[in-house]
PDB file of C-alpha atoms in Angstrom:
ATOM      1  CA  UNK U  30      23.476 -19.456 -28.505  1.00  0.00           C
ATOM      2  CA  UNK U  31      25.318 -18.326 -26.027  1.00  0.00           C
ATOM      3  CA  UNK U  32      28.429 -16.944 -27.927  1.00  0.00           C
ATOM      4  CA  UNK U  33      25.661 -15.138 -29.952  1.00  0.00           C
ATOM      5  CA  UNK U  34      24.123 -13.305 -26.669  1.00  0.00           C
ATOM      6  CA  UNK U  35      27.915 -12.778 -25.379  1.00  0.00           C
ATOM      7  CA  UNK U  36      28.784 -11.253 -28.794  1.00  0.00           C
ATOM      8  CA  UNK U  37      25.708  -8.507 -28.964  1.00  0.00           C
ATOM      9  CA  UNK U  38      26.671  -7.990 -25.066  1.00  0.00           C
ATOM     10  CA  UNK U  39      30.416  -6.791 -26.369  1.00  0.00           C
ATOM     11  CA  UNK U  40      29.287  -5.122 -29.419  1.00  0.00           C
ATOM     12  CA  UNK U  41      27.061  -2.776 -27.071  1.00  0.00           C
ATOM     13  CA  UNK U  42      29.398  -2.308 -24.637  1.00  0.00           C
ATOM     14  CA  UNK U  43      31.784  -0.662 -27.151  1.00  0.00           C
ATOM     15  CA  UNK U  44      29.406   1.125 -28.892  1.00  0.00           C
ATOM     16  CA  UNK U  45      28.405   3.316 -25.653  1.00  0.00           C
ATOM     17  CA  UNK U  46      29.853   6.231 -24.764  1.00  0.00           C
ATOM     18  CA  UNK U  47      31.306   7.089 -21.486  1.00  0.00           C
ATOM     19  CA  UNK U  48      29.522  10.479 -19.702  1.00  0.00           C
ATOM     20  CA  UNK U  49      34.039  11.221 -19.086  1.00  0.00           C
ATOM     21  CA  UNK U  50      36.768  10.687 -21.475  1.00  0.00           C
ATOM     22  CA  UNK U  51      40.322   9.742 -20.337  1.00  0.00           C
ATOM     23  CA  UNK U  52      41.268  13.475 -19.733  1.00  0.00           C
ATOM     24  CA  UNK U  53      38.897  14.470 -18.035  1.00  0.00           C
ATOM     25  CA  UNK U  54      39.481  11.475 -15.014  1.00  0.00           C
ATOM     26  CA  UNK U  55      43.255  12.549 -15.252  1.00  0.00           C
ATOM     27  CA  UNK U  56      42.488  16.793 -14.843  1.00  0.00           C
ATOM     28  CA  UNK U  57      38.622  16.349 -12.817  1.00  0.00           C
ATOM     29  CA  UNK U  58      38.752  18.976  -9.434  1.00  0.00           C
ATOM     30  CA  UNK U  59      36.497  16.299  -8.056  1.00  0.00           C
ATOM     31  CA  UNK U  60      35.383  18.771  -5.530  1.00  0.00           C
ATOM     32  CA  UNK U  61      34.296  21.480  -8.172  1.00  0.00           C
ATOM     33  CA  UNK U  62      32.593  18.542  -9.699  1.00  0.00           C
ATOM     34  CA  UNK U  63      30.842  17.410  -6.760  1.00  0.00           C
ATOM     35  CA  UNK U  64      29.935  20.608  -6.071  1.00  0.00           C
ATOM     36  CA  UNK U  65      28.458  21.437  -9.414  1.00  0.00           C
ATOM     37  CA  UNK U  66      26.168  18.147  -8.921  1.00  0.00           C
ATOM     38  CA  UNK U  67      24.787  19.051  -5.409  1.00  0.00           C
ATOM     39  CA  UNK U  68      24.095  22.435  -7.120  1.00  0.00           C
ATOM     40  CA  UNK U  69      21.921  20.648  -9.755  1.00  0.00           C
ATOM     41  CA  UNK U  70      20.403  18.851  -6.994  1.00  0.00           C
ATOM     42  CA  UNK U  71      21.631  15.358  -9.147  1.00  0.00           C
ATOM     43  CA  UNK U  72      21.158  12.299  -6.728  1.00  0.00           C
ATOM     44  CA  UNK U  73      24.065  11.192  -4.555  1.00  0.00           C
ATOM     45  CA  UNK U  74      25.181   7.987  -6.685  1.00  0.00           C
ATOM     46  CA  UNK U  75      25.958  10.272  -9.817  1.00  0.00           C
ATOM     47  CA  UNK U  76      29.655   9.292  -8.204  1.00  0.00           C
ATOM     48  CA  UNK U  77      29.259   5.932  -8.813  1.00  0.00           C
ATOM     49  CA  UNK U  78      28.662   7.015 -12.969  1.00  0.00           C
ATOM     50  CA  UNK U  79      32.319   8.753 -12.635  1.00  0.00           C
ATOM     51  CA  UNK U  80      33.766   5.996 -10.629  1.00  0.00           C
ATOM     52  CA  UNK U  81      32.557   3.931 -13.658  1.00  0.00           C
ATOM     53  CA  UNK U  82      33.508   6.102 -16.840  1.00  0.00           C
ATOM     54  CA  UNK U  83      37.323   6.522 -14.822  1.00  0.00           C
ATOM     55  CA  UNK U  84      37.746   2.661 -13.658  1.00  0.00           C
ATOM     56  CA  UNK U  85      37.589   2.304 -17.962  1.00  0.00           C
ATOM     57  CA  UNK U  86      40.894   4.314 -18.065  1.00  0.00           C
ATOM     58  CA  UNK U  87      42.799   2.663 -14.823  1.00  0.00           C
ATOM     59  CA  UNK U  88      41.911   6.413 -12.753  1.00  0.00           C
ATOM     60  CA  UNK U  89      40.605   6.798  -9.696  1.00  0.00           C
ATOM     61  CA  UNK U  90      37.867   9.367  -8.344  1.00  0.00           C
ATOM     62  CA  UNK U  91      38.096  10.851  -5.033  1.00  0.00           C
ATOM     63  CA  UNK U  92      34.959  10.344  -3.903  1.00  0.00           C
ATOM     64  CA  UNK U  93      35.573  12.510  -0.431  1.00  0.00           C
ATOM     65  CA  UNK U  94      36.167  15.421  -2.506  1.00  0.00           C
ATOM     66  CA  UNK U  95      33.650  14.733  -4.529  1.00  0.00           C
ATOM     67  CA  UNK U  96      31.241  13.796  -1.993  1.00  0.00           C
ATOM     68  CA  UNK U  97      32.578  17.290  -0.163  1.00  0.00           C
ATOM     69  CA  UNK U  98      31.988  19.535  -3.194  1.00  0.00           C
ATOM     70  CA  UNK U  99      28.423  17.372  -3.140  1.00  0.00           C
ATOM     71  CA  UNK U 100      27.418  18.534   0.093  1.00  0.00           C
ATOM     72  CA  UNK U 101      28.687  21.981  -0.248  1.00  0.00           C
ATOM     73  CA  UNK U 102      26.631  22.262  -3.335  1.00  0.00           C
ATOM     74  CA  UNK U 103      23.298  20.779  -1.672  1.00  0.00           C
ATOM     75  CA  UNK U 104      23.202  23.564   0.930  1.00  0.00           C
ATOM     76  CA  UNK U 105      23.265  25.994  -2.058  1.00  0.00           C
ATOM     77  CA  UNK U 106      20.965  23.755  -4.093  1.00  0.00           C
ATOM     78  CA  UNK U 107      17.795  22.700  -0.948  1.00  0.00           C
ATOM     79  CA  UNK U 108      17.384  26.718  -0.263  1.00  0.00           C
ATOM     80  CA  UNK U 109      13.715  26.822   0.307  1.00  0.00           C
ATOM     81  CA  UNK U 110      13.401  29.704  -2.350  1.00  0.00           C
ATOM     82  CA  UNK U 111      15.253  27.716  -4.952  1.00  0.00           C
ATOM     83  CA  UNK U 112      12.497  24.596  -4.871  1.00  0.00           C
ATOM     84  CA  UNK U 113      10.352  27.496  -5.187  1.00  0.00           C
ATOM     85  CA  UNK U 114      11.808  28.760  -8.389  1.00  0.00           C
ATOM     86  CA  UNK U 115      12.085  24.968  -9.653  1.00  0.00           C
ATOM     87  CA  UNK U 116       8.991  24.196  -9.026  1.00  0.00           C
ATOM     88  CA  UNK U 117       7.635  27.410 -10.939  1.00  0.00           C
ATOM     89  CA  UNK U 118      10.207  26.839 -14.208  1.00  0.00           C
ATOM     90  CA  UNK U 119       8.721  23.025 -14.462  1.00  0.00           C
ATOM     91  CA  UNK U 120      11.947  21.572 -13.193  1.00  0.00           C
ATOM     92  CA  UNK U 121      12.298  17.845 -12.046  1.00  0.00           C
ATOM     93  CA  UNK U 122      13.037  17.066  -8.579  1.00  0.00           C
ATOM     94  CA  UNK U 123      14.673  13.948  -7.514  1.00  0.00           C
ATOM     95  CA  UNK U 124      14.081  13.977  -3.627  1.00  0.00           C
ATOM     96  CA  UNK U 125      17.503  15.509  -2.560  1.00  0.00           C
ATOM     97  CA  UNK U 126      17.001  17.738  -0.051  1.00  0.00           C
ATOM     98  CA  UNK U 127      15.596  16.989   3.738  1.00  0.00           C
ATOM     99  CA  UNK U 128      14.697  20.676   3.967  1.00  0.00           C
ATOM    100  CA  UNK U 129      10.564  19.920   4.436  1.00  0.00           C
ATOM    101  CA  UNK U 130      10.380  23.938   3.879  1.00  0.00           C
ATOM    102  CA  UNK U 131      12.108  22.860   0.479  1.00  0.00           C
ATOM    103  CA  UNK U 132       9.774  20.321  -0.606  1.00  0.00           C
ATOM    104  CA  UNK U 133       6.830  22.380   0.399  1.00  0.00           C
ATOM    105  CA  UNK U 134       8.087  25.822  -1.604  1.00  0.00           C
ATOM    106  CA  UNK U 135       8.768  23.363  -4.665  1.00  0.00           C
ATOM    107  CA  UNK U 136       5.290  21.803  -4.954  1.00  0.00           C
ATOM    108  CA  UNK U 137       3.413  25.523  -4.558  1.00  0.00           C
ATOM    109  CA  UNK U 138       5.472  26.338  -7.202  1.00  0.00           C
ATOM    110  CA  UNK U 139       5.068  23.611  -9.528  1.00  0.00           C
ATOM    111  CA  UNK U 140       1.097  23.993  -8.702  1.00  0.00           C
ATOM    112  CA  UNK U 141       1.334  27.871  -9.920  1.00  0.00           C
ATOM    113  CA  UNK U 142       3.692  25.809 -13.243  1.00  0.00           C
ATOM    114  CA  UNK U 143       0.603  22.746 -13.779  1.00  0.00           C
ATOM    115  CA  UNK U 144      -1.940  26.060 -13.606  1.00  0.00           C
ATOM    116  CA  UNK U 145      -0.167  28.286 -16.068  1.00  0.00           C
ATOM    117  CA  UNK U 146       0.659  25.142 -18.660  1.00  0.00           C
ATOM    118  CA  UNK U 147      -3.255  24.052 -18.454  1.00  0.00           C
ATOM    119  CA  UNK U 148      -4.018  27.948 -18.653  1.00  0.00           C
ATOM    120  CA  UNK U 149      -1.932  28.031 -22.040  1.00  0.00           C
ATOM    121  CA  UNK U 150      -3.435  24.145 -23.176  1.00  0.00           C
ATOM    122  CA  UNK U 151      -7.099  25.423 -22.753  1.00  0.00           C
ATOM    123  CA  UNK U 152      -6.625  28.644 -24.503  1.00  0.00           C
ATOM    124  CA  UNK U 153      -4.723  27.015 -27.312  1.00  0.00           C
ATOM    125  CA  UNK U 154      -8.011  24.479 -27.521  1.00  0.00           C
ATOM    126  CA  UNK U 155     -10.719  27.795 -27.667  1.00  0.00           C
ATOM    127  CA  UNK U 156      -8.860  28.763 -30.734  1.00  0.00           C
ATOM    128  CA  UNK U 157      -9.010  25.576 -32.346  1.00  0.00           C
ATOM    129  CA  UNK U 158     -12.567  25.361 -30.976  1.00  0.00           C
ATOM    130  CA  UNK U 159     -13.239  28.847 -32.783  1.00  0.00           C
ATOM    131  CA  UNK U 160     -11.681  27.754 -35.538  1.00  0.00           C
ATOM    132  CA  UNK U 161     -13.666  24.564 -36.102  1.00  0.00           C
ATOM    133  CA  UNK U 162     -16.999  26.722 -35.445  1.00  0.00           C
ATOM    134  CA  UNK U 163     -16.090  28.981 -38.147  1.00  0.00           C
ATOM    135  CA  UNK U 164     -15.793  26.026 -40.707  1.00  0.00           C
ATOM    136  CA  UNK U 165     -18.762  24.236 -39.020  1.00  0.00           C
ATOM    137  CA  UNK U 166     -20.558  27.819 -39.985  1.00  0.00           C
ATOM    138  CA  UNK U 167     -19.263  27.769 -43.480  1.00  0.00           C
ATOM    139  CA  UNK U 168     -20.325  24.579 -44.180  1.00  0.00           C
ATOM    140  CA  UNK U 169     -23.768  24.727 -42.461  1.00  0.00           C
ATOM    141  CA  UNK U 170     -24.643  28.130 -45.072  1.00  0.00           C
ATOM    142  CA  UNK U 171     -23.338  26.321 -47.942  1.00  0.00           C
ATOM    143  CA  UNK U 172     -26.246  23.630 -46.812  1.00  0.00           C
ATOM    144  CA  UNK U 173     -23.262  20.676 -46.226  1.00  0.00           C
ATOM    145  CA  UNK U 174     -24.619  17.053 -43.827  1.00  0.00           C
ATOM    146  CA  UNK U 175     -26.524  20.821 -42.081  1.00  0.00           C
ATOM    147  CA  UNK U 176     -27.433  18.444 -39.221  1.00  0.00           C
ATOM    148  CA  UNK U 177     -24.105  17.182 -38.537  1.00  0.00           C
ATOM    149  CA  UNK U 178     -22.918  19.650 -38.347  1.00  0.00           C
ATOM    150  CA  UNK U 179     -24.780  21.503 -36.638  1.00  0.00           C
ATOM    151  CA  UNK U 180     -25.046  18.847 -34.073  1.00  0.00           C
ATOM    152  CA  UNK U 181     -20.901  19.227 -33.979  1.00  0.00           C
ATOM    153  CA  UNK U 182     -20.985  22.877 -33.527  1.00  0.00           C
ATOM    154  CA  UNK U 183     -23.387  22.460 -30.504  1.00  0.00           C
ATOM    155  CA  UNK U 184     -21.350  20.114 -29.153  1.00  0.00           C
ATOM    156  CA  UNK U 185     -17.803  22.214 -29.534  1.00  0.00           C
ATOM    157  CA  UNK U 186     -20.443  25.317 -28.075  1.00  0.00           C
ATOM    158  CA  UNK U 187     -20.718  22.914 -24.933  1.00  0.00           C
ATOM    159  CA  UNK U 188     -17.078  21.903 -24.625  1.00  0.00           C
ATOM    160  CA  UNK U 189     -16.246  26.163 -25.074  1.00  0.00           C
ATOM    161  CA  UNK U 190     -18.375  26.949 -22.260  1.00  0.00           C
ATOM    162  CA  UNK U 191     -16.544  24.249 -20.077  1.00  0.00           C
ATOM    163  CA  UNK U 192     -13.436  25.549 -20.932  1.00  0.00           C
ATOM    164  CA  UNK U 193     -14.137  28.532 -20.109  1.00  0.00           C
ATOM    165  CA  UNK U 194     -15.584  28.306 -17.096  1.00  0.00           C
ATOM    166  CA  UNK U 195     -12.170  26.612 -15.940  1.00  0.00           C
ATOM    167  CA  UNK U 196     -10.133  28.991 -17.584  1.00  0.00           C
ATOM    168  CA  UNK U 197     -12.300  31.832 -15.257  1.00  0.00           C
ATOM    169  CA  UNK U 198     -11.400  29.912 -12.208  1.00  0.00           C
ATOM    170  CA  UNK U 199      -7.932  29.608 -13.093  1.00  0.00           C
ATOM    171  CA  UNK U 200      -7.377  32.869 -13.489  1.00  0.00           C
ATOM    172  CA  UNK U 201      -9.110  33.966 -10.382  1.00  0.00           C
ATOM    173  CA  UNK U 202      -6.677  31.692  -8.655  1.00  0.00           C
ATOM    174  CA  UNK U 203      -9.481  29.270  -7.945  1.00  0.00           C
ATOM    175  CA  UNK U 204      -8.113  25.991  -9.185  1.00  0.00           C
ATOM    176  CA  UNK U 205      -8.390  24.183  -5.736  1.00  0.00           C
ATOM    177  CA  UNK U 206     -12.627  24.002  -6.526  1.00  0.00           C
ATOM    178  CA  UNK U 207     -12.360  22.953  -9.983  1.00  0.00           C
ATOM    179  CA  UNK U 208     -14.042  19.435 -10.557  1.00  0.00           C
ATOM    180  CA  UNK U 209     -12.183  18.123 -12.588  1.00  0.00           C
ATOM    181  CA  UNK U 210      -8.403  16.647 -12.403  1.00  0.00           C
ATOM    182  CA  UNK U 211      -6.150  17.857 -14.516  1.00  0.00           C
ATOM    183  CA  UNK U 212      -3.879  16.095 -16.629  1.00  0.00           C
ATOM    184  CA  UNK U 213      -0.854  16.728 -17.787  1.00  0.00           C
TER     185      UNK U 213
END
């Protein structure tokens, strides 16, 4: 049993692919690469991934350049108008920066992304409400289960004027004294 679990161990470990090939360890600029990290705000152990891929080959990473280039790159990256412009284009943040004006600019401007994606989901769901209406309608004057569906229509009438009413107050820029919680 054991030989069996050892054997599927190797056979995945082979079968994975390494984020840097052999040449790449032998020509990185471990600064430029450090640097390009921090400016993706990546988290600080994304070394340990290259240490990893370039210990397969017998390389080394220097980790002081790297971790230089890192840095460098995080100033660029924690600009309090960049988690501002993340937030807005939906972007993930993984908790990089210790700029507080960083973390606040990023969450107003993920609010203003959650507002415009529900904007987009409710007025996608009015047109399949109208939609549904207009074959509820069809159906009711060709005298089809008429109290079904009329009881259906009411009920997509009721979940219209909901909608709408949030889609008002999200437009207005109102969304803070909306009942409901959105979910995304």
């Amino acid at each position: 049993m054991k030989f069996k679990i050892l054997a599927v161990l190797t056979a995945l470990s082979l079968t994975q692919c390494s984020s840097m090939n052999m040449e790449q360890c032998q020509l990185a600029d471990w600064y430029s690469i450090g640097m390009s990290d921090g400016n993706n705000g990546a988290v600080s152990y994304t070394v340990n991934d290259y240490i990893k891929d370039c210990n397969e080959f017998g390389l080394a990473v220097n980790s002081e350049k790297w971790t230089a280039g890192y840095q460098a790159g995080l100033k660029n990256y924690c600009q309090t108008e960049n988690g501002y412009k993340l937030g807005l284009q939906g972007a993930y943040y993984n908790g990089v920066c210790s700029n507080n004006e960083f973390l606040k600019r990023y969450n107003e401007g993920h609010r203003k992304y959650e507002i415009k994606q529900r904007i987009s989901s409710i007025e996608s769901r009015l047109e399949d409400i109208n939609h549904e209406i207009t074959s509820l309608n069809k159906k009711i004057n060709a005298g089809q289960e008429v109290a079904n569906n009329k009881e259906d229509k009411k009920s997509l009438k009721r979940e219209e004027n909901k909608l709408e009413k949030e889609l008002m107050l999200l437009r207005i820029g109102a969304a803070d004294i909306l009942p409901i919680q959105f979910i995304f």
